[in-house]
Short mmCIF file of C-alpha atoms in Angstrom, two decimals:
data_model
loop_
_atom_site.label_atom_id
_atom_site.label_comp_id
_atom_site.label_asym_id
_atom_site.label_seq_id
_atom_site.Cartn_x
_atom_site.Cartn_y
_atom_site.Cartn_z
CA MET A 91 83.18 93.91 88.38
CA SER A 92 81.70 97.41 88.12
CA ASN A 93 81.09 99.17 84.81
CA PRO A 94 83.81 101.85 85.25
CA ILE A 95 86.42 99.18 85.91
CA ARG A 96 85.24 97.12 82.93
CA ILE A 97 85.43 100.21 80.70
CA PHE A 98 88.98 100.92 81.91
CA TRP A 99 90.14 97.39 81.10
CA VAL A 100 88.59 97.52 77.63
CA ALA A 101 90.17 100.91 76.98
CA SER A 102 93.60 99.67 78.10
CA ILE A 103 93.48 96.65 75.78
CA ALA A 104 92.19 98.79 72.92
CA MET A 105 95.06 101.25 73.30
CA ALA A 106 97.59 98.43 73.10
CA LEU A 107 95.96 96.90 70.02
CA CYS A 108 95.43 100.19 68.22
CA ALA A 109 98.91 101.59 68.91
CA PRO A 110 100.44 100.33 65.61
CA ALA A 111 97.63 101.91 63.62
CA SER A 112 98.00 105.23 65.39
CA ARG A 113 101.79 105.31 64.97
CA ALA A 114 101.58 106.91 61.54
CA GLN A 115 99.34 109.68 62.88
CA ASP A 116 101.50 110.39 65.93
CA THR A 117 103.85 113.26 65.26
CA ASP A 118 105.98 112.35 68.28
CA SER A 119 108.76 109.87 67.71
CA PRO A 120 108.67 106.69 69.82
CA ARG A 121 110.04 107.11 73.27
CA VAL A 122 113.46 105.53 73.41
CA PRO A 123 114.24 103.98 76.79
CA ALA A 124 116.87 105.82 78.78
CA PRO A 125 120.39 104.42 78.64
CA SER A 126 121.10 101.60 81.04
CA GLN A 127 121.75 103.01 84.48
CA SER A 128 123.32 101.73 87.63
CA THR A 129 121.18 101.81 90.73
CA ALA A 130 123.77 100.25 92.97
CA ARG A 131 124.94 102.03 96.13
CA TYR A 132 126.94 104.86 94.58
CA PRO A 133 128.59 107.50 96.74
CA SER A 134 126.27 110.34 97.72
CA LEU A 135 126.41 113.60 95.80
CA SER A 136 128.25 115.21 98.68
CA GLN A 137 131.37 113.07 98.28
CA SER A 138 134.50 114.68 96.94
CA GLU A 139 135.77 114.46 93.39
CA SER A 140 138.75 112.35 94.50
CA ASP A 141 136.39 109.81 96.10
CA LEU A 142 134.38 109.54 92.90
CA LYS A 143 137.50 109.07 90.79
CA THR A 144 138.76 106.36 93.15
CA ALA A 145 135.44 104.58 92.91
CA ALA A 146 135.50 104.79 89.13
CA ASP A 147 138.99 103.31 88.96
CA SER A 148 137.93 100.40 91.18
CA GLY A 149 134.87 99.60 89.05
CA GLN A 150 132.36 100.52 91.75
CA ALA A 151 131.03 103.83 90.43
CA PRO A 152 131.22 106.02 87.33
CA ALA A 153 133.67 108.78 86.64
CA VAL A 154 133.00 112.18 88.16
CA ASP A 155 131.84 113.65 84.85
CA ALA A 156 129.36 110.81 84.19
CA PRO A 157 125.88 112.33 83.73
CA LEU A 158 122.92 111.49 85.89
CA VAL A 159 120.28 109.42 84.09
CA PRO A 160 116.60 110.10 84.92
CA ASP A 161 114.49 107.36 86.43
CA THR A 162 112.02 106.36 83.69
CA ARG A 163 110.17 103.64 85.60
CA PRO A 164 106.40 103.91 85.06
CA LEU A 165 104.11 105.12 87.84
CA THR A 166 101.92 102.07 87.25
CA GLY A 167 104.89 99.71 87.52
CA THR A 168 105.86 97.36 90.35
CA GLN A 169 109.09 99.01 91.55
CA ASN A 170 109.53 102.05 93.75
CA LEU A 171 110.69 105.20 91.96
CA THR A 172 114.18 106.56 92.63
CA LEU A 173 116.14 109.77 92.11
CA GLY A 174 117.83 108.27 89.06
CA GLY A 175 121.40 107.03 88.75
CA TYR A 176 124.74 107.65 87.11
CA SER A 177 125.19 106.38 83.57
CA ASN A 178 126.90 103.01 83.58
CA VAL A 179 130.67 102.66 83.28
CA HIS A 180 131.44 99.15 84.52
CA SER A 181 129.71 95.87 85.20
CA PHE A 182 130.97 94.52 88.51
CA LEU A 183 130.61 92.08 91.37
CA LEU A 184 131.14 93.69 94.78
CA PRO A 185 131.60 91.48 97.91
CA THR A 186 131.13 92.93 101.40
CA VAL A 187 131.55 91.44 104.87
CA SER A 188 129.97 92.89 108.00
CA LEU A 189 130.02 92.07 111.71
CA THR A 190 127.64 93.64 114.22
CA THR A 191 127.46 93.05 117.98
CA GLN A 192 124.25 94.09 119.67
CA LEU A 193 122.93 94.27 123.24
CA ASP A 194 119.15 93.84 123.47
CA LYS A 195 117.09 94.74 126.53
CA TYR A 196 113.59 93.25 126.60
CA PRO A 197 110.81 93.86 129.14
CA ALA A 198 110.31 91.16 131.76
CA THR A 199 106.95 90.18 130.20
CA SER A 200 108.40 89.56 126.75
CA GLY A 201 109.22 85.88 127.21
CA TYR A 202 112.94 86.50 126.51
CA ASP A 203 115.85 87.04 128.88
CA ASN A 204 115.87 90.60 130.15
CA VAL A 205 119.25 91.37 128.51
CA THR A 206 120.74 89.37 125.66
CA SER A 207 123.60 89.83 123.23
CA VAL A 208 123.37 89.04 119.52
CA SER A 209 126.13 88.98 116.89
CA TYR A 210 125.24 89.36 113.22
CA LEU A 211 127.79 87.95 110.77
CA LEU A 212 126.83 88.74 107.18
CA GLY A 213 128.29 88.35 103.71
CA ARG A 214 126.97 90.36 100.81
CA LEU A 215 127.23 90.24 97.02
CA ASP A 216 126.17 93.11 94.77
CA LEU A 217 126.06 92.20 91.08
CA HIS A 218 125.52 94.74 88.31
CA HIS A 219 125.77 93.51 84.74
CA VAL A 220 124.78 95.35 81.57
CA SER A 221 124.78 93.66 78.17
CA GLY A 222 123.26 95.38 75.16
CA ARG A 223 119.69 96.27 76.10
CA SER A 224 119.63 94.04 79.16
CA GLN A 225 120.42 95.13 82.71
CA LEU A 226 120.73 92.68 85.59
CA LEU A 227 120.88 93.80 89.22
CA LEU A 228 121.26 91.39 92.13
CA ASP A 229 121.81 91.96 95.83
CA TYR A 230 122.24 88.93 98.10
CA VAL A 231 122.85 88.89 101.85
CA GLY A 232 123.56 85.66 103.76
CA GLY A 233 124.70 84.95 107.28
CA ALA A 234 123.59 84.22 110.81
CA ALA A 235 122.44 85.84 114.04
CA ILE A 236 124.22 84.22 117.01
CA SER A 237 122.80 84.87 120.48
CA ASN A 238 124.49 84.49 123.86
CA PRO A 239 124.49 80.92 125.27
CA GLY A 240 121.27 79.71 126.81
CA THR A 241 118.81 81.81 124.80
CA ASN A 242 118.44 79.26 121.96
CA THR A 243 117.62 82.00 119.44
CA ASN A 244 120.36 81.48 116.84
CA SER A 245 118.99 81.94 113.34
CA THR A 246 119.87 82.02 109.66
CA ILE A 247 119.61 85.18 107.57
CA GLN A 248 118.97 85.04 103.83
CA ASP A 249 117.85 87.97 101.69
CA LEU A 250 117.68 88.39 97.91
CA VAL A 251 116.67 91.32 95.70
CA PHE A 252 116.87 90.62 91.97
CA SER A 253 115.74 92.36 88.79
CA GLU A 254 116.46 92.04 85.10
CA SER A 255 115.10 94.48 82.54
CA ILE A 256 115.21 94.20 78.76
CA ASP A 257 114.45 97.18 76.50
CA TRP A 258 113.43 97.26 72.86
CA ARG A 259 112.31 100.19 70.74
CA ARG A 260 108.74 100.23 72.08
CA TRP A 261 108.71 97.39 74.59
CA SER A 262 110.31 96.98 78.01
CA VAL A 263 110.14 93.78 80.08
CA LEU A 264 110.99 93.38 83.76
CA LEU A 265 111.50 90.19 85.77
CA ALA A 266 112.07 90.60 89.51
CA GLU A 267 112.13 88.71 92.78
CA GLN A 268 112.34 89.77 96.41
CA ALA A 269 112.78 86.97 98.98
CA SER A 270 113.95 86.61 102.58
CA TYR A 271 114.33 83.95 105.26
CA LEU A 272 114.51 85.66 108.66
CA SER A 273 113.72 84.97 112.29
CA ASP A 274 111.83 88.23 112.75
CA SER A 275 109.84 90.75 110.75
CA TYR A 276 111.75 92.67 108.08
CA PHE A 277 110.07 95.82 109.46
CA GLY A 278 112.81 97.40 111.59
CA PHE A 279 114.88 94.20 111.57
CA GLY A 280 118.01 94.15 113.72
CA GLY A 281 117.06 97.19 115.79
CA VAL A 282 118.70 99.60 113.33
CA GLY A 283 115.82 100.18 110.93
CA GLY A 284 116.04 97.10 108.72
CA LEU A 285 118.38 94.46 107.38
CA GLY A 286 120.00 96.84 104.90
CA PHE A 287 121.47 98.95 107.73
CA LEU A 288 123.30 95.98 109.27
CA GLY A 289 125.58 95.30 106.31
CA ASN A 290 125.60 98.50 104.31
CA VAL A 291 127.50 101.75 104.16
CA SER A 292 124.96 104.46 104.97
CA PRO A 293 122.17 104.68 102.36
CA SER A 294 122.47 107.11 99.49
CA GLY A 295 119.66 109.16 98.02
CA LEU A 296 120.41 107.57 94.66
CA GLY A 297 119.30 104.05 93.91
CA GLY A 298 116.66 101.85 95.47
CA ALA A 299 115.74 101.09 99.04
CA PRO A 300 118.51 101.41 101.63
CA GLY A 301 120.82 98.45 101.31
CA ALA A 302 119.44 97.14 98.01
CA ALA A 303 121.29 97.13 94.70
CA ALA A 304 118.05 96.64 92.79
CA PRO A 305 115.14 99.04 93.38
CA SER A 306 112.72 97.48 95.83
CA LEU A 307 109.23 96.27 94.99
CA GLN A 308 106.28 98.37 96.09
CA THR A 309 104.94 97.54 99.56
CA VAL A 310 101.59 96.27 98.30
CA LEU A 311 103.27 93.45 96.33
CA THR A 312 105.25 91.87 99.18
CA PRO A 313 103.69 89.86 102.05
CA SER A 314 103.24 92.10 105.08
CA GLN A 315 105.04 91.21 108.33
CA THR A 316 104.23 94.21 110.49
CA ILE A 317 102.28 92.53 113.34
CA PRO A 318 104.44 91.77 116.42
CA THR A 319 105.15 88.04 116.95
CA THR A 320 107.68 85.91 118.75
CA ARG A 321 110.94 85.22 116.95
CA VAL A 322 110.11 82.42 114.55
CA PRO A 323 111.70 81.62 111.16
CA ARG A 324 109.57 82.71 108.22
CA LEU A 325 109.99 82.62 104.46
CA SER A 326 108.72 85.55 102.42
CA SER A 327 108.95 85.58 98.63
CA THR A 328 107.50 87.59 95.74
CA VAL A 329 108.10 87.07 92.01
CA VAL A 330 107.06 89.69 89.45
CA GLY A 331 106.69 89.96 85.70
CA GLN A 332 106.01 93.30 84.03
CA ALA A 333 105.68 94.59 80.46
CA GLU A 334 105.58 98.22 79.31
CA TYR A 335 104.61 99.41 75.83
CA TYR A 336 105.47 102.96 74.72
CA LEU A 337 102.41 104.31 72.93
CA SER A 338 104.18 107.57 72.11
CA ARG A 339 107.04 109.69 73.35
CA ARG A 340 104.92 110.83 76.29
CA SER A 341 102.66 107.87 77.06
CA SER A 342 102.93 104.18 77.87
CA TRP A 343 100.79 101.23 78.91
CA THR A 344 101.87 98.65 81.51
CA ALA A 345 100.67 95.23 82.61
CA ALA A 346 102.15 93.28 85.52
CA GLY A 347 101.51 90.16 87.57
CA SER A 348 103.01 88.87 90.79
CA TYR A 349 102.76 85.98 93.24
CA GLY A 350 103.82 86.17 96.87
CA LEU A 351 103.82 83.83 99.84
CA LEU A 352 104.52 83.94 103.57
CA ARG A 353 105.36 80.66 105.34
CA PHE A 354 106.13 80.12 109.06
CA SER A 355 108.12 77.16 110.38
CA HIS A 356 106.13 76.89 113.65
CA ALA A 357 102.50 76.05 114.32
CA GLY A 358 100.12 78.75 115.51
CA TYR A 359 100.69 81.10 112.57
CA THR A 360 98.64 81.44 109.39
CA ASN A 361 100.45 80.78 106.12
CA SER A 362 99.18 82.95 103.28
CA SER A 363 99.66 83.68 99.59
CA ASN A 364 98.65 86.57 97.35
CA ALA A 365 98.35 86.82 93.57
CA LEU A 366 98.13 90.20 91.83
CA PHE A 367 97.46 91.55 88.36
CA GLN A 368 97.47 95.22 87.43
CA THR A 369 97.40 97.38 84.35
CA GLY A 370 97.74 101.11 83.86
CA TYR A 371 98.27 104.08 81.58
CA ASN A 372 101.06 106.65 82.09
CA TYR A 373 101.27 110.13 80.58
CA GLN A 374 104.23 112.50 80.90
CA ILE A 375 102.98 116.09 81.25
CA ASP A 376 106.44 117.64 81.01
CA ARG A 377 110.05 116.68 81.69
CA GLN A 378 109.43 116.42 85.43
CA SER A 379 105.72 115.59 85.94
CA THR A 380 103.76 112.42 85.14
CA ILE A 381 100.18 111.32 85.76
CA ALA A 382 98.74 107.81 85.56
CA ILE A 383 95.68 105.65 86.16
CA LEU A 384 95.97 102.13 87.59
CA ASP A 385 93.60 99.19 87.99
CA ARG A 386 94.76 96.41 90.33
CA PHE A 387 93.14 93.10 91.30
CA GLU A 388 94.62 91.02 94.13
CA THR A 389 93.61 87.81 95.88
CA PHE A 390 94.59 86.62 99.38
CA ARG A 391 94.35 82.95 100.30
CA PHE A 392 95.13 81.14 103.58
CA THR A 393 96.37 77.57 104.06
CA HIS A 394 93.63 75.11 105.14
CA LEU A 395 91.01 77.87 105.45
CA ALA A 396 87.90 78.55 103.40
CA GLN A 397 88.17 82.31 103.99
CA GLY A 398 89.69 84.44 101.26
CA ILE A 399 89.77 88.06 100.11
CA ASP A 400 89.54 89.56 96.62
CA ASP A 401 90.70 93.16 96.46
CA GLN A 402 89.91 95.57 93.57
CA VAL A 403 91.68 98.95 93.52
CA VAL A 404 91.59 101.87 91.09
CA GLN A 405 94.10 104.69 91.64
CA LEU A 406 95.00 108.03 90.11
CA SER A 407 98.72 108.86 90.40
CA TYR A 408 100.95 111.90 90.14
CA ALA A 409 104.75 112.02 90.32
CA ARG A 410 107.30 114.78 90.07
CA ARG A 411 110.91 113.79 89.42
CA VAL A 412 113.94 116.09 89.44
CA THR A 413 116.89 113.86 88.64
CA GLY A 414 119.30 113.55 91.53
CA ARG A 415 117.33 115.93 93.74
CA LEU A 416 113.63 115.14 94.20
CA MET A 417 111.14 112.34 93.71
CA PHE A 418 107.57 112.74 94.93
CA GLN A 419 104.74 110.32 94.17
CA VAL A 420 101.17 109.95 95.38
CA ALA A 421 98.52 107.44 94.22
CA ALA A 422 95.03 107.20 95.73
CA GLY A 423 91.62 105.75 94.92
CA PRO A 424 88.73 103.51 95.99
CA ASP A 425 89.32 99.99 97.28
CA MET A 426 86.58 97.37 97.04
CA GLN A 427 87.02 94.10 98.98
CA PHE A 428 85.05 90.89 98.43
CA PHE A 429 85.11 88.11 101.06
CA GLN A 430 84.81 84.38 100.56
CA ALA A 431 82.97 82.57 103.39
CA PRO A 432 82.75 85.69 105.63
CA LEU A 433 82.42 84.96 109.36
CA SER A 434 80.30 88.05 110.02
CA GLY A 435 78.88 91.11 108.30
CA SER A 436 78.57 91.80 104.59
CA SER A 437 80.46 89.89 101.90
CA SER A 438 81.84 93.16 100.49
CA ARG A 439 83.43 96.31 101.89
CA LEU A 440 84.30 99.70 100.38
CA SER A 441 87.44 101.44 101.58
CA TRP A 442 90.27 103.56 100.13
CA SER A 443 93.91 102.99 99.22
CA LEU A 444 96.95 105.24 99.17
CA HIS A 445 100.61 104.93 98.18
CA SER A 446 103.01 107.85 98.56
CA GLY A 447 106.74 108.40 98.66
CA LEU A 448 109.26 111.23 98.86
CA ASN A 449 113.02 111.12 98.15
CA TYR A 450 114.97 114.35 98.57
CA GLN A 451 118.71 114.92 98.14
CA LEU A 452 120.72 118.02 98.98
CA ARG A 453 124.48 118.28 98.84
CA ASP A 454 124.97 116.74 102.29
CA LEU A 455 121.43 115.68 103.29
CA SER A 456 119.15 112.91 102.05
CA LEU A 457 115.55 112.12 103.03
CA GLN A 458 113.36 109.12 102.20
CA THR A 459 109.78 108.72 103.42
CA SER A 460 106.76 106.62 102.46
CA TYR A 461 103.17 106.07 103.59
CA ASP A 462 100.82 103.28 102.50
CA HIS A 463 97.18 102.46 103.34
CA PHE A 464 96.27 99.07 101.92
CA VAL A 465 94.87 95.58 102.53
CA THR A 466 97.33 92.86 103.60
CA GLY A 467 97.31 89.12 104.23
CA GLY A 468 97.44 89.63 108.01
CA SER A 469 101.16 88.98 108.72
CA GLY A 470 100.49 85.39 109.80
CA VAL A 471 98.30 86.54 112.71
CA LEU A 472 95.05 87.75 111.12
CA PHE A 473 93.09 86.49 108.11
CA GLY A 474 93.65 89.77 106.29
CA SER A 475 93.98 93.27 107.72
CA GLN A 476 93.65 96.95 106.92
CA ALA A 477 97.15 98.35 107.32
CA ASP A 478 98.76 101.76 107.64
CA GLN A 479 102.54 101.78 107.24
CA VAL A 480 104.91 104.76 107.55
CA GLN A 481 108.70 104.71 107.21
CA GLY A 482 111.31 107.41 106.99
CA THR A 483 115.09 107.83 106.92
CA VAL A 484 117.14 111.01 107.05
CA ALA A 485 120.94 111.04 106.69
CA ARG A 486 123.40 113.89 106.85
CA ASP A 487 127.13 114.09 106.09
CA LEU A 488 128.69 115.68 109.18
CA THR A 489 132.23 115.72 107.77
CA ARG A 490 134.00 113.94 104.91
CA THR A 491 134.29 110.78 107.02
CA TRP A 492 131.40 111.05 109.51
CA GLN A 493 127.69 110.68 108.81
CA GLY A 494 124.65 110.63 111.07
CA SER A 495 121.27 109.09 110.25
CA MET A 496 117.91 108.47 111.86
CA SER A 497 115.17 106.01 110.88
CA VAL A 498 111.59 105.70 112.14
CA GLY A 499 108.72 103.40 111.24
CA TYR A 500 105.13 102.81 112.32
CA ALA A 501 102.67 100.11 111.29
CA ARG A 502 99.07 99.65 112.40
CA ASN A 503 97.03 96.59 111.44
CA ARG A 504 93.30 96.38 112.08
CA SER A 505 91.37 93.16 111.51
CA LEU A 506 88.53 93.10 108.99
CA PRO A 507 85.06 92.49 110.52
CA GLN A 508 84.28 89.77 107.97
CA THR A 509 87.26 87.66 109.11
CA MET A 510 86.64 87.69 112.89
CA LEU A 511 83.90 85.99 114.91
CA ASN A 512 82.76 87.44 118.25
CA LEU A 513 86.16 89.02 118.91
CA GLY A 514 85.46 92.63 118.04
CA GLN A 515 88.02 94.29 115.80
CA PRO A 516 91.51 93.89 117.30
CA SER A 517 94.33 96.14 116.17
CA PHE A 518 98.12 95.82 116.42
CA GLY A 519 100.68 98.60 116.55
CA ASP A 520 104.44 98.49 116.01
CA TRP A 521 106.88 101.41 116.29
CA TYR A 522 110.62 101.43 115.75
CA GLY A 523 113.22 104.17 115.78
CA SER A 524 116.99 104.25 115.49
CA VAL A 525 119.85 106.73 115.53
CA ARG A 526 123.12 105.81 113.85
CA LEU A 527 126.61 107.31 113.54
CA ASN A 528 128.94 106.14 110.74
CA HIS A 529 132.69 106.66 110.40
CA ARG A 530 134.10 105.88 106.94
CA LEU A 531 137.57 104.38 107.01
CA ARG A 532 137.81 104.17 103.23
CA LEU A 533 135.35 103.87 100.35
CA GLY A 534 133.19 100.83 101.09
CA THR A 535 134.46 100.28 104.65
CA ASP A 536 133.06 101.87 107.81
CA LEU A 537 132.38 101.56 111.52
CA PHE A 538 129.01 102.42 113.01
CA LEU A 539 127.36 102.86 116.40
CA ALA A 540 123.58 102.76 116.67
CA TYR A 541 120.79 102.88 119.23
CA GLY A 542 117.35 101.49 118.43
CA ALA A 543 114.05 101.13 120.24
CA ARG A 544 110.88 99.23 119.38
CA LEU A 545 107.43 99.60 120.90
CA GLN A 546 104.96 96.79 120.33
CA GLY A 547 101.43 96.34 121.56
CA THR A 548 97.83 95.35 120.85
CA ASN A 549 94.39 96.24 122.14
CA THR A 550 93.10 92.68 122.15
CA ASN A 551 93.25 89.47 124.17
CA THR A 552 95.90 86.77 123.66
CA SER A 553 93.55 84.36 121.87
CA VAL A 554 94.14 86.04 118.50
CA CYS A 555 97.84 86.85 118.88
CA ALA A 556 99.30 83.59 117.55
CA GLY A 557 101.87 83.37 120.32
CA GLY A 558 102.99 86.98 120.23
CA PRO A 559 104.69 87.79 123.55
CA THR A 560 103.32 91.33 123.68
CA CYS A 561 99.67 90.51 122.98
CA GLY A 562 97.30 92.63 125.02
CA THR A 563 100.15 94.76 126.38
CA ASN A 564 102.47 97.56 125.39
CA SER A 565 106.18 96.79 125.67
CA ILE A 566 109.37 98.49 124.61
CA SER A 567 112.74 96.94 123.80
CA HIS A 568 116.12 98.64 123.38
CA GLU A 569 119.12 97.76 121.19
CA ILE A 570 122.65 99.16 121.17
CA SER A 571 124.74 98.09 118.16
CA LEU A 572 128.40 98.35 117.19
CA GLY A 573 129.28 97.20 113.69
CA PHE A 574 132.01 97.00 111.08
CA ASN A 575 131.42 96.79 107.33
CA TRP A 576 134.32 95.80 105.08
CA GLY A 577 133.94 96.22 101.33
CA LEU A 578 136.32 94.00 99.35
CA ARG A 579 137.84 95.01 96.02
CA PRO A 580 135.20 95.02 93.25
CA ILE A 581 135.54 92.40 90.55
CA ALA A 582 135.19 93.91 87.07
CA LEU A 583 132.98 91.93 84.67
CA PRO A 584 133.21 91.93 80.87
#
């Protein structure tokens, strides 16, 4: 470990230990955590006052005069930042049922029938419970994808996003998990931009990732699945623990650890796991701007292989947050990788890392974008990769009952020279795009029509593609979807 990194770790620990002694000299009062806030799928800011009052009466959303609460999550934390949320009124359990019928057209070289039909039947539970200083958020989706007879591609769908936070005067603790069992990559799943769009009223600018009651974990923590493969069941899971200590009204120190795994049910794919520990210091410049420094250490290991990767990253971060309107974040810095049992080249490699995100909300328009440059476990195809991942969603209220949205995503994975032997440096690309039109029948219930396209391809031979049908070629598939989402009456909790 280099001297600057060692100095940063020592300084971080010293700040935590010396905080009680410095409390008497600090003229600022301790930062009190913001009141508990709901980050469930509230109506967008463009909805009418009568809609908001109806939602409040049903237990789904706060009253119209409920104030917006700023997002106080630390820049050096494990969750993505949001635009904030409405102050809590009710704890509730919200069931939703959705049915989507989809026509898929694959190229003749894909290994699938040229045209297939798939029906997605999903049930969803959103749980939001606040008790004292504790806030529990849970979003679970379960169901099945049923294909037309003869294709033998029926599959189970399971997805869970969970978080529980506990606040004290100076301490805040977060426990979180993000897990899924799917037949395909989560990246653009279902041809409509991701699983959340299959069983969710159009995403709002408030709250976490589209379709998630709990704010999503940052991309670097979850196992990557952005390399094209055949449809094969895979389990992805990440558990996280995080602690934050408020050094003063403006500053805080965080420490977090996580463990993730990616497991495939078929042979020919590489199972992997990653363990991560990070610590950082956050400083609030003013009410809307924050800076931070982060040190992260991550390990990647592969089942039955001697190869492994240790990844050391230091980042400087800046974020600007205007509650309910704007969230912008950028974090960048050097990335040093160390290889166990390298197959070629040096045992170390210097690169760079970047994490950025933008959420923007107008009265009838919302925009969410992100870009990440980071090291991954290889998506079950490579023994580690250098990845670039871009995603974006824009939604606009056309009328009180109609909304249009568009989602795009791009991922590029390039193998690391130390993990390949006499095969050059193959790279994999994956694009998806979708356009969607929603018609709201009532609050929580809507119909939607969507068109999606996905372009997959590689620049390498089939020997390193782990059975991917598009290896060495470029192919495009098309999906047309018609769906119905039915939100049941929320169940109020004490």
